[in-house]
């Protein structure tokens, strides 16, 4: 069902934005309310909020959505903590 959700999101009208979706937890049924969630977040962005990442929670689903503007280049940088255990030779 993940491909179905990604396709559904990709085909939604999101003027000025490309929306990516990372599915963290899967529900049993298709999350029909995700369209209203995305439209609501677009409306918030249009009011001037700076947030571009939102998490959809419904029916067992947890989907992280990122809204990338299509009118400029976006440089996303992520911090990563790399843990290495001490070597027995140390």
mmCIF file of N, CA, C and O in Angstrom:
data_model
loop_
_atom_site.group_PDB
_atom_site.id
_atom_site.type_symbol
_atom_site.label_atom_id
_atom_site.label_comp_id
_atom_site.label_asym_id
_atom_site.label_seq_id
_atom_site.Cartn_x
_atom_site.Cartn_y
_atom_site.Cartn_z
ATOM 1 N N UNK A 1 0.814 -1.197 0.000
ATOM 2 C CA UNK A 1 0.000 0.000 0.000
ATOM 3 C C UNK A 1 0.861 1.266 0.000
ATOM 4 O O UNK A 1 0.377 2.318 -0.372
ATOM 5 N N UNK A 2 2.142 1.149 0.391
ATOM 6 C CA UNK A 2 3.001 2.334 0.420
ATOM 7 C C UNK A 2 3.092 3.006 -0.938
ATOM 8 O O UNK A 2 3.008 4.235 -1.031
ATOM 9 N N UNK A 3 3.274 2.220 -1.994
ATOM 10 C CA UNK A 3 3.363 2.802 -3.340
ATOM 11 C C UNK A 3 2.077 3.546 -3.697
ATOM 12 O O UNK A 3 2.121 4.591 -4.349
ATOM 13 N N UNK A 4 0.958 3.003 -3.265
ATOM 14 C CA UNK A 4 -0.337 3.634 -3.517
ATOM 15 C C UNK A 4 -0.401 5.011 -2.836
ATOM 16 O O UNK A 4 -0.881 5.984 -3.419
ATOM 17 N N UNK A 5 0.097 5.083 -1.626
ATOM 18 C CA UNK A 5 0.094 6.351 -0.883
ATOM 19 C C UNK A 5 1.040 7.350 -1.529
ATOM 20 O O UNK A 5 0.699 8.517 -1.716
ATOM 21 N N UNK A 6 2.253 6.903 -1.865
ATOM 22 C CA UNK A 6 3.208 7.814 -2.516
ATOM 23 C C UNK A 6 2.646 8.348 -3.825
ATOM 24 O O UNK A 6 2.774 9.536 -4.137
ATOM 25 N N UNK A 7 2.005 7.490 -4.592
ATOM 26 C CA UNK A 7 1.404 7.917 -5.863
ATOM 27 C C UNK A 7 0.277 8.919 -5.610
ATOM 28 O O UNK A 7 0.177 9.937 -6.292
ATOM 29 N N UNK A 8 -0.547 8.636 -4.620
ATOM 30 C CA UNK A 8 -1.663 9.524 -4.274
ATOM 31 C C UNK A 8 -1.143 10.913 -3.898
ATOM 32 O O UNK A 8 -1.645 11.924 -4.388
ATOM 33 N N UNK A 9 -0.109 10.955 -3.057
ATOM 34 C CA UNK A 9 0.464 12.240 -2.639
ATOM 35 C C UNK A 9 1.088 12.964 -3.824
ATOM 36 O O UNK A 9 0.918 14.171 -3.994
ATOM 37 N N UNK A 10 1.794 12.227 -4.677
ATOM 38 C CA UNK A 10 2.448 12.838 -5.843
ATOM 39 C C UNK A 10 1.438 13.445 -6.807
ATOM 40 O O UNK A 10 1.732 14.429 -7.482
ATOM 41 N N UNK A 11 0.247 12.875 -6.873
ATOM 42 C CA UNK A 11 -0.770 13.358 -7.802
ATOM 43 C C UNK A 11 -1.652 14.456 -7.223
ATOM 44 O O UNK A 11 -2.465 15.037 -7.938
ATOM 45 N N UNK A 12 -1.498 14.768 -5.931
ATOM 46 C CA UNK A 12 -2.272 15.862 -5.338
ATOM 47 C C UNK A 12 -1.790 17.202 -5.893
ATOM 48 O O UNK A 12 -0.604 17.366 -6.182
ATOM 49 N N UNK A 13 -2.692 18.132 -5.994
ATOM 50 C CA UNK A 13 -2.326 19.474 -6.428
ATOM 51 C C UNK A 13 -1.736 20.227 -5.236
ATOM 52 O O UNK A 13 -2.431 20.507 -4.261
ATOM 53 N N UNK A 14 -0.438 20.516 -5.309
ATOM 54 C CA UNK A 14 0.249 21.263 -4.251
ATOM 55 C C UNK A 14 1.020 22.400 -4.913
ATOM 56 O O UNK A 14 2.250 22.348 -5.016
ATOM 57 N N UNK A 15 0.302 23.418 -5.401
ATOM 58 C CA UNK A 15 0.949 24.500 -6.158
ATOM 59 C C UNK A 15 2.130 25.116 -5.412
ATOM 60 O O UNK A 15 2.020 25.496 -4.258
ATOM 61 N N UNK A 16 3.274 25.136 -6.094
ATOM 62 C CA UNK A 16 4.461 25.754 -5.525
ATOM 63 C C UNK A 16 5.299 24.831 -4.660
ATOM 64 O O UNK A 16 6.348 25.243 -4.181
ATOM 65 N N UNK A 17 4.838 23.588 -4.470
ATOM 66 C CA UNK A 17 5.573 22.677 -3.594
ATOM 67 C C UNK A 17 5.606 21.268 -4.142
ATOM 68 O O UNK A 17 4.656 20.797 -4.761
ATOM 69 N N UNK A 18 6.722 20.616 -3.888
ATOM 70 C CA UNK A 18 6.882 19.192 -4.130
ATOM 71 C C UNK A 18 6.877 18.550 -2.748
ATOM 72 O O UNK A 18 7.640 18.965 -1.866
ATOM 73 N N UNK A 19 6.018 17.567 -2.528
ATOM 74 C CA UNK A 19 5.867 16.966 -1.205
ATOM 75 C C UNK A 19 6.472 15.562 -1.204
ATOM 76 O O UNK A 19 6.138 14.737 -2.050
ATOM 77 N N UNK A 20 7.369 15.329 -0.249
ATOM 78 C CA UNK A 20 7.921 13.989 -0.072
ATOM 79 C C UNK A 20 7.282 13.359 1.155
ATOM 80 O O UNK A 20 6.867 14.059 2.086
ATOM 81 N N UNK A 21 7.202 12.034 1.157
ATOM 82 C CA UNK A 21 6.574 11.313 2.269
ATOM 83 C C UNK A 21 7.448 10.152 2.707
ATOM 84 O O UNK A 21 7.840 9.325 1.890
ATOM 85 N N UNK A 22 7.760 10.128 3.983
ATOM 86 C CA UNK A 22 8.479 9.010 4.588
ATOM 87 C C UNK A 22 7.501 8.293 5.506
ATOM 88 O O UNK A 22 7.061 8.857 6.510
ATOM 89 N N UNK A 23 7.169 7.064 5.158
ATOM 90 C CA UNK A 23 6.203 6.299 5.943
ATOM 91 C C UNK A 23 6.946 5.621 7.086
ATOM 92 O O UNK A 23 7.794 4.756 6.861
ATOM 93 N N UNK A 24 6.615 6.025 8.312
ATOM 94 C CA UNK A 24 7.283 5.510 9.495
ATOM 95 C C UNK A 24 6.526 4.315 10.090
ATOM 96 O O UNK A 24 7.145 3.360 10.527
ATOM 97 N N UNK A 25 5.199 4.408 10.144
ATOM 98 C CA UNK A 25 4.345 3.330 10.631
ATOM 99 C C UNK A 25 3.181 3.162 9.678
ATOM 100 O O UNK A 25 2.622 4.158 9.210
ATOM 101 N N UNK A 26 2.808 1.929 9.405
ATOM 102 C CA UNK A 26 1.725 1.637 8.475
ATOM 103 C C UNK A 26 0.438 1.290 9.216
ATOM 104 O O UNK A 26 0.469 0.560 10.203
ATOM 105 N N UNK A 27 -0.671 1.819 8.701
ATOM 106 C CA UNK A 27 -1.978 1.479 9.234
ATOM 107 C C UNK A 27 -2.589 0.329 8.443
ATOM 108 O O UNK A 27 -1.979 -0.194 7.512
ATOM 109 N N UNK A 28 -3.796 -0.024 8.816
ATOM 110 C CA UNK A 28 -4.494 -1.136 8.158
ATOM 111 C C UNK A 28 -5.193 -0.700 6.868
ATOM 112 O O UNK A 28 -5.257 -1.439 5.903
ATOM 113 N N UNK A 29 -5.746 0.528 6.883
ATOM 114 C CA UNK A 29 -6.531 1.026 5.745
ATOM 115 C C UNK A 29 -5.882 2.273 5.164
ATOM 116 O O UNK A 29 -5.130 2.971 5.835
ATOM 117 N N UNK A 30 -6.236 2.559 3.911
ATOM 118 C CA UNK A 30 -5.705 3.745 3.233
ATOM 119 C C UNK A 30 -6.072 5.004 4.034
ATOM 120 O O UNK A 30 -7.226 5.184 4.419
ATOM 121 N N UNK A 31 -5.115 5.890 4.285
ATOM 122 C CA UNK A 31 -5.378 7.103 5.075
ATOM 123 C C UNK A 31 -6.078 8.193 4.247
ATOM 124 O O UNK A 31 -5.445 9.129 3.764
ATOM 125 N N UNK A 32 -7.380 8.066 4.116
ATOM 126 C CA UNK A 32 -8.132 8.988 3.249
ATOM 127 C C UNK A 32 -8.051 10.439 3.715
ATOM 128 O O UNK A 32 -8.217 11.359 2.906
ATOM 129 N N UNK A 33 -7.770 10.660 4.996
ATOM 130 C CA UNK A 33 -7.717 12.030 5.507
ATOM 131 C C UNK A 33 -6.369 12.718 5.277
ATOM 132 O O UNK A 33 -6.177 13.860 5.671
ATOM 133 N N UNK A 34 -5.445 12.064 4.587
ATOM 134 C CA UNK A 34 -4.138 12.674 4.350
ATOM 135 C C UNK A 34 -4.243 13.870 3.389
ATOM 136 O O UNK A 34 -3.499 14.836 3.514
ATOM 137 N N UNK A 35 -5.193 13.828 2.470
ATOM 138 C CA UNK A 35 -5.371 14.954 1.542
ATOM 139 C C UNK A 35 -5.736 16.218 2.307
ATOM 140 O O UNK A 35 -5.138 17.279 2.087
ATOM 141 N N UNK A 36 -6.686 16.123 3.219
ATOM 142 C CA UNK A 36 -7.090 17.293 4.015
ATOM 143 C C UNK A 36 -5.925 17.795 4.860
ATOM 144 O O UNK A 36 -5.733 19.009 5.026
ATOM 145 N N UNK A 37 -5.117 16.878 5.385
ATOM 146 C CA UNK A 37 -3.951 17.245 6.185
ATOM 147 C C UNK A 37 -2.963 18.056 5.349
ATOM 148 O O UNK A 37 -2.485 19.104 5.772
ATOM 149 N N UNK A 38 -2.674 17.579 4.146
ATOM 150 C CA UNK A 38 -1.724 18.268 3.267
ATOM 151 C C UNK A 38 -2.258 19.643 2.859
ATOM 152 O O UNK A 38 -1.521 20.638 2.883
ATOM 153 N N UNK A 39 -3.518 19.722 2.516
ATOM 154 C CA UNK A 39 -4.118 21.004 2.137
ATOM 155 C C UNK A 39 -4.056 21.987 3.306
ATOM 156 O O UNK A 39 -3.751 23.168 3.131
ATOM 157 N N UNK A 40 -4.322 21.487 4.526
ATOM 158 C CA UNK A 40 -4.250 22.330 5.722
ATOM 159 C C UNK A 40 -2.832 22.862 5.928
ATOM 160 O O UNK A 40 -2.642 24.036 6.241
ATOM 161 N N UNK A 41 -1.837 22.016 5.727
ATOM 162 C CA UNK A 41 -0.450 22.448 5.920
ATOM 163 C C UNK A 41 -0.026 23.444 4.840
ATOM 164 O O UNK A 41 0.711 24.391 5.124
ATOM 165 N N UNK A 42 -0.502 23.246 3.620
ATOM 166 C CA UNK A 42 -0.220 24.231 2.560
ATOM 167 C C UNK A 42 -0.793 25.595 2.927
ATOM 168 O O UNK A 42 -0.152 26.625 2.708
ATOM 169 N N UNK A 43 -1.996 25.588 3.485
ATOM 170 C CA UNK A 43 -2.626 26.848 3.901
ATOM 171 C C UNK A 43 -1.802 27.523 4.998
ATOM 172 O O UNK A 43 -1.634 28.748 4.993
ATOM 173 N N UNK A 44 -1.270 26.742 5.930
ATOM 174 C CA UNK A 44 -0.412 27.310 6.979
ATOM 175 C C UNK A 44 0.854 27.915 6.392
ATOM 176 O O UNK A 44 1.282 29.002 6.793
ATOM 177 N N UNK A 45 1.456 27.223 5.435
ATOM 178 C CA UNK A 45 2.671 27.732 4.793
ATOM 179 C C UNK A 45 2.370 29.055 4.084
ATOM 180 O O UNK A 45 3.155 29.997 4.141
ATOM 181 N N UNK A 46 1.214 29.125 3.440
ATOM 182 C CA UNK A 46 0.831 30.363 2.738
ATOM 183 C C UNK A 46 0.636 31.531 3.699
ATOM 184 O O UNK A 46 0.788 32.681 3.301
ATOM 185 N N UNK A 47 0.322 31.252 4.971
ATOM 186 C CA UNK A 47 0.167 32.335 5.946
ATOM 187 C C UNK A 47 1.504 32.858 6.432
ATOM 188 O O UNK A 47 1.557 33.853 7.130
ATOM 189 N N UNK A 48 2.590 32.147 6.078
ATOM 190 C CA UNK A 48 3.917 32.647 6.408
ATOM 191 C C UNK A 48 4.692 31.836 7.430
ATOM 192 O O UNK A 48 5.809 32.231 7.786
ATOM 193 N N UNK A 49 4.160 30.719 7.917
ATOM 194 C CA UNK A 49 4.955 29.945 8.876
ATOM 195 C C UNK A 49 6.175 29.375 8.169
ATOM 196 O O UNK A 49 6.149 29.104 6.971
ATOM 197 N N UNK A 50 7.245 29.201 8.920
ATOM 198 C CA UNK A 50 8.489 28.742 8.297
ATOM 199 C C UNK A 50 8.620 27.227 8.276
ATOM 200 O O UNK A 50 9.500 26.706 7.592
ATOM 201 N N UNK A 51 7.774 26.520 9.014
ATOM 202 C CA UNK A 51 7.869 25.048 9.056
ATOM 203 C C UNK A 51 7.591 24.466 7.674
ATOM 204 O O UNK A 51 6.736 24.947 6.941
ATOM 205 N N UNK A 52 8.331 23.424 7.333
ATOM 206 C CA UNK A 52 8.128 22.724 6.063
ATOM 207 C C UNK A 52 8.030 21.224 6.266
ATOM 208 O O UNK A 52 7.842 20.474 5.327
ATOM 209 N N UNK A 53 8.157 20.779 7.523
ATOM 210 C CA UNK A 53 8.085 19.346 7.833
ATOM 211 C C UNK A 53 6.947 19.121 8.819
ATOM 212 O O UNK A 53 6.862 19.794 9.845
ATOM 213 N N UNK A 54 6.098 18.163 8.483
ATOM 214 C CA UNK A 54 4.933 17.869 9.307
ATOM 215 C C UNK A 54 4.767 16.361 9.414
ATOM 216 O O UNK A 54 5.176 15.620 8.525
ATOM 217 N N UNK A 55 4.148 15.908 10.495
ATOM 218 C CA UNK A 55 3.911 14.483 10.684
ATOM 219 C C UNK A 55 2.420 14.210 10.729
ATOM 220 O O UNK A 55 1.701 14.773 11.556
ATOM 221 N N UNK A 56 1.976 13.346 9.836
ATOM 222 C CA UNK A 56 0.585 12.919 9.743
ATOM 223 C C UNK A 56 0.400 11.694 10.634
ATOM 224 O O UNK A 56 1.155 10.726 10.530
ATOM 225 N N UNK A 57 -0.581 11.755 11.554
ATOM 226 C CA UNK A 57 -0.917 10.633 12.435
ATOM 227 C C UNK A 57 -2.396 10.324 12.268
ATOM 228 O O UNK A 57 -3.228 11.194 12.539
ATOM 229 N N UNK A 58 -2.721 9.129 11.837
ATOM 230 C CA UNK A 58 -4.130 8.745 11.736
ATOM 231 C C UNK A 58 -4.237 7.260 11.418
ATOM 232 O O UNK A 58 -3.487 6.753 10.570
ATOM 233 N N UNK A 59 -5.164 6.572 12.075
ATOM 234 C CA UNK A 59 -5.449 5.182 11.753
ATOM 235 C C UNK A 59 -4.257 4.252 11.786
ATOM 236 O O UNK A 59 -4.170 3.324 10.988
ATOM 237 N N UNK A 60 -3.328 4.497 12.699
ATOM 238 C CA UNK A 60 -2.127 3.671 12.777
ATOM 239 C C UNK A 60 -0.990 4.136 11.883
ATOM 240 O O UNK A 60 0.120 3.629 11.968
ATOM 241 N N UNK A 61 -1.256 5.103 11.022
ATOM 242 C CA UNK A 61 -0.225 5.640 10.123
ATOM 243 C C UNK A 61 0.559 6.738 10.826
ATOM 244 O O UNK A 61 0.016 7.521 11.588
ATOM 245 N N UNK A 62 1.832 6.795 10.517
ATOM 246 C CA UNK A 62 2.659 7.955 10.860
ATOM 247 C C UNK A 62 3.520 8.213 9.641
ATOM 248 O O UNK A 62 4.364 7.391 9.258
ATOM 249 N N UNK A 63 3.284 9.355 9.001
ATOM 250 C CA UNK A 63 3.963 9.698 7.754
ATOM 251 C C UNK A 63 4.587 11.079 7.917
ATOM 252 O O UNK A 63 3.892 12.052 8.227
ATOM 253 N N UNK A 64 5.892 11.154 7.709
ATOM 254 C CA UNK A 64 6.595 12.442 7.753
ATOM 255 C C UNK A 64 6.526 13.052 6.355
ATOM 256 O O UNK A 64 6.947 12.431 5.378
ATOM 257 N N UNK A 65 6.008 14.262 6.282
ATOM 258 C CA UNK A 65 5.859 14.973 5.008
ATOM 259 C C UNK A 65 6.762 16.197 4.998
ATOM 260 O O UNK A 65 6.808 16.952 5.972
ATOM 261 N N UNK A 66 7.483 16.369 3.908
ATOM 262 C CA UNK A 66 8.330 17.553 3.733
ATOM 263 C C UNK A 66 7.867 18.292 2.488
ATOM 264 O O UNK A 66 7.697 17.686 1.431
ATOM 265 N N UNK A 67 7.673 19.599 2.629
ATOM 266 C CA UNK A 67 7.197 20.450 1.537
ATOM 267 C C UNK A 67 8.376 21.246 0.999
ATOM 268 O O UNK A 67 8.898 22.123 1.676
ATOM 269 N N UNK A 68 8.816 20.922 -0.216
ATOM 270 C CA UNK A 68 9.922 21.625 -0.856
ATOM 271 C C UNK A 68 9.365 22.624 -1.863
ATOM 272 O O UNK A 68 8.596 22.244 -2.753
ATOM 273 N N UNK A 69 9.754 23.903 -1.761
ATOM 274 C CA UNK A 69 9.295 24.886 -2.740
ATOM 275 C C UNK A 69 9.884 24.580 -4.122
ATOM 276 O O UNK A 69 11.031 24.164 -4.234
ATOM 277 N N UNK A 70 9.072 24.766 -5.150
ATOM 278 C CA UNK A 70 9.525 24.468 -6.512
ATOM 279 C C UNK A 70 10.112 25.686 -7.219
ATOM 280 O O UNK A 70 10.584 25.561 -8.339
ATOM 281 N N UNK A 71 10.100 26.841 -6.552
ATOM 282 C CA UNK A 71 10.597 28.054 -7.204
ATOM 283 C C UNK A 71 12.036 28.401 -6.828
ATOM 284 O O UNK A 71 12.550 29.436 -7.192
ATOM 285 N N UNK A 72 12.701 27.518 -6.067
ATOM 286 C CA UNK A 72 14.083 27.777 -5.684
ATOM 287 C C UNK A 72 14.795 26.464 -5.354
ATOM 288 O O UNK A 72 14.159 25.454 -5.127
ATOM 289 N N UNK A 73 16.097 26.537 -5.301
ATOM 290 C CA UNK A 73 16.896 25.371 -4.927
ATOM 291 C C UNK A 73 16.915 25.299 -3.404
ATOM 292 O O UNK A 73 17.136 26.286 -2.727
ATOM 293 N N UNK A 74 16.646 24.128 -2.891
ATOM 294 C CA UNK A 74 16.621 23.932 -1.445
ATOM 295 C C UNK A 74 17.800 23.051 -1.057
ATOM 296 O O UNK A 74 18.019 21.996 -1.640
ATOM 297 N N UNK A 75 18.547 23.511 -0.092
ATOM 298 C CA UNK A 75 19.693 22.750 0.400
ATOM 299 C C UNK A 75 19.316 22.171 1.760
ATOM 300 O O UNK A 75 19.295 22.881 2.755
ATOM 301 N N UNK A 76 18.979 20.897 1.781
ATOM 302 C CA UNK A 76 18.630 20.219 3.027
ATOM 303 C C UNK A 76 19.888 19.580 3.600
ATOM 304 O O UNK A 76 20.565 18.826 2.921
ATOM 305 N N UNK A 77 20.176 19.886 4.826
ATOM 306 C CA UNK A 77 21.334 19.296 5.500
ATOM 307 C C UNK A 77 20.844 18.583 6.750
ATOM 308 O O UNK A 77 20.009 19.092 7.478
ATOM 309 N N UNK A 78 21.396 17.426 6.971
ATOM 310 C CA UNK A 78 21.011 16.628 8.129
ATOM 311 C C UNK A 78 22.235 16.326 8.976
ATOM 312 O O UNK A 78 23.290 15.989 8.454
ATOM 313 N N UNK A 79 22.068 16.443 10.268
ATOM 314 C CA UNK A 79 23.142 16.079 11.189
ATOM 315 C C UNK A 79 23.036 14.587 11.479
ATOM 316 O O UNK A 79 21.940 14.045 11.595
ATOM 317 N N UNK A 80 24.160 13.945 11.570
ATOM 318 C CA UNK A 80 24.181 12.517 11.838
ATOM 319 C C UNK A 80 25.244 12.240 12.896
ATOM 320 O O UNK A 80 26.395 12.629 12.741
ATOM 321 N N UNK A 81 24.838 11.570 13.970
ATOM 322 C CA UNK A 81 25.784 11.179 15.000
ATOM 323 C C UNK A 81 26.228 9.752 14.704
ATOM 324 O O UNK A 81 25.416 8.839 14.644
ATOM 325 N N UNK A 82 27.494 9.590 14.500
ATOM 326 C CA UNK A 82 28.052 8.273 14.206
ATOM 327 C C UNK A 82 28.700 7.748 15.468
ATOM 328 O O UNK A 82 29.588 8.366 16.036
ATOM 329 N N UNK A 83 28.226 6.604 15.930
ATOM 330 C CA UNK A 83 28.786 5.995 17.133
ATOM 331 C C UNK A 83 29.668 4.826 16.722
ATOM 332 O O UNK A 83 29.252 3.954 15.975
ATOM 333 N N UNK A 84 30.868 4.844 17.209
ATOM 334 C CA UNK A 84 31.751 3.696 16.989
ATOM 335 C C UNK A 84 32.192 3.202 18.352
ATOM 336 O O UNK A 84 32.628 3.986 19.205
ATOM 337 N N UNK A 85 32.067 1.935 18.575
ATOM 338 C CA UNK A 85 32.475 1.377 19.867
ATOM 339 C C UNK A 85 33.990 1.244 19.901
ATOM 340 O O UNK A 85 34.639 1.105 18.855
ATOM 341 N N UNK A 86 34.549 1.298 21.092
ATOM 342 C CA UNK A 86 36.007 1.163 21.194
ATOM 343 C C UNK A 86 36.455 -0.206 20.688
ATOM 344 O O UNK A 86 35.803 -1.211 20.913
ATOM 345 N N UNK A 87 37.534 -0.200 20.007
ATOM 346 C CA UNK A 87 38.108 -1.442 19.488
ATOM 347 C C UNK A 87 38.820 -2.179 20.629
ATOM 348 O O UNK A 87 39.430 -1.528 21.504
ATOM 349 N N UNK A 88 38.770 -3.502 20.640
ATOM 350 C CA UNK A 88 39.510 -4.242 21.668
ATOM 351 C C UNK A 88 41.013 -3.961 21.621
ATOM 352 O O UNK A 88 41.723 -4.167 22.581
ATOM 353 N N UNK A 89 41.481 -3.465 20.475
ATOM 354 C CA UNK A 89 42.915 -3.164 20.329
ATOM 355 C C UNK A 89 43.281 -1.846 20.995
ATOM 356 O O UNK A 89 44.445 -1.546 21.194
ATOM 357 N N UNK A 90 42.280 -1.014 21.301
ATOM 358 C CA UNK A 90 42.571 0.314 21.886
ATOM 359 C C UNK A 90 42.942 0.209 23.346
ATOM 360 O O UNK A 90 42.456 -0.483 24.134
#
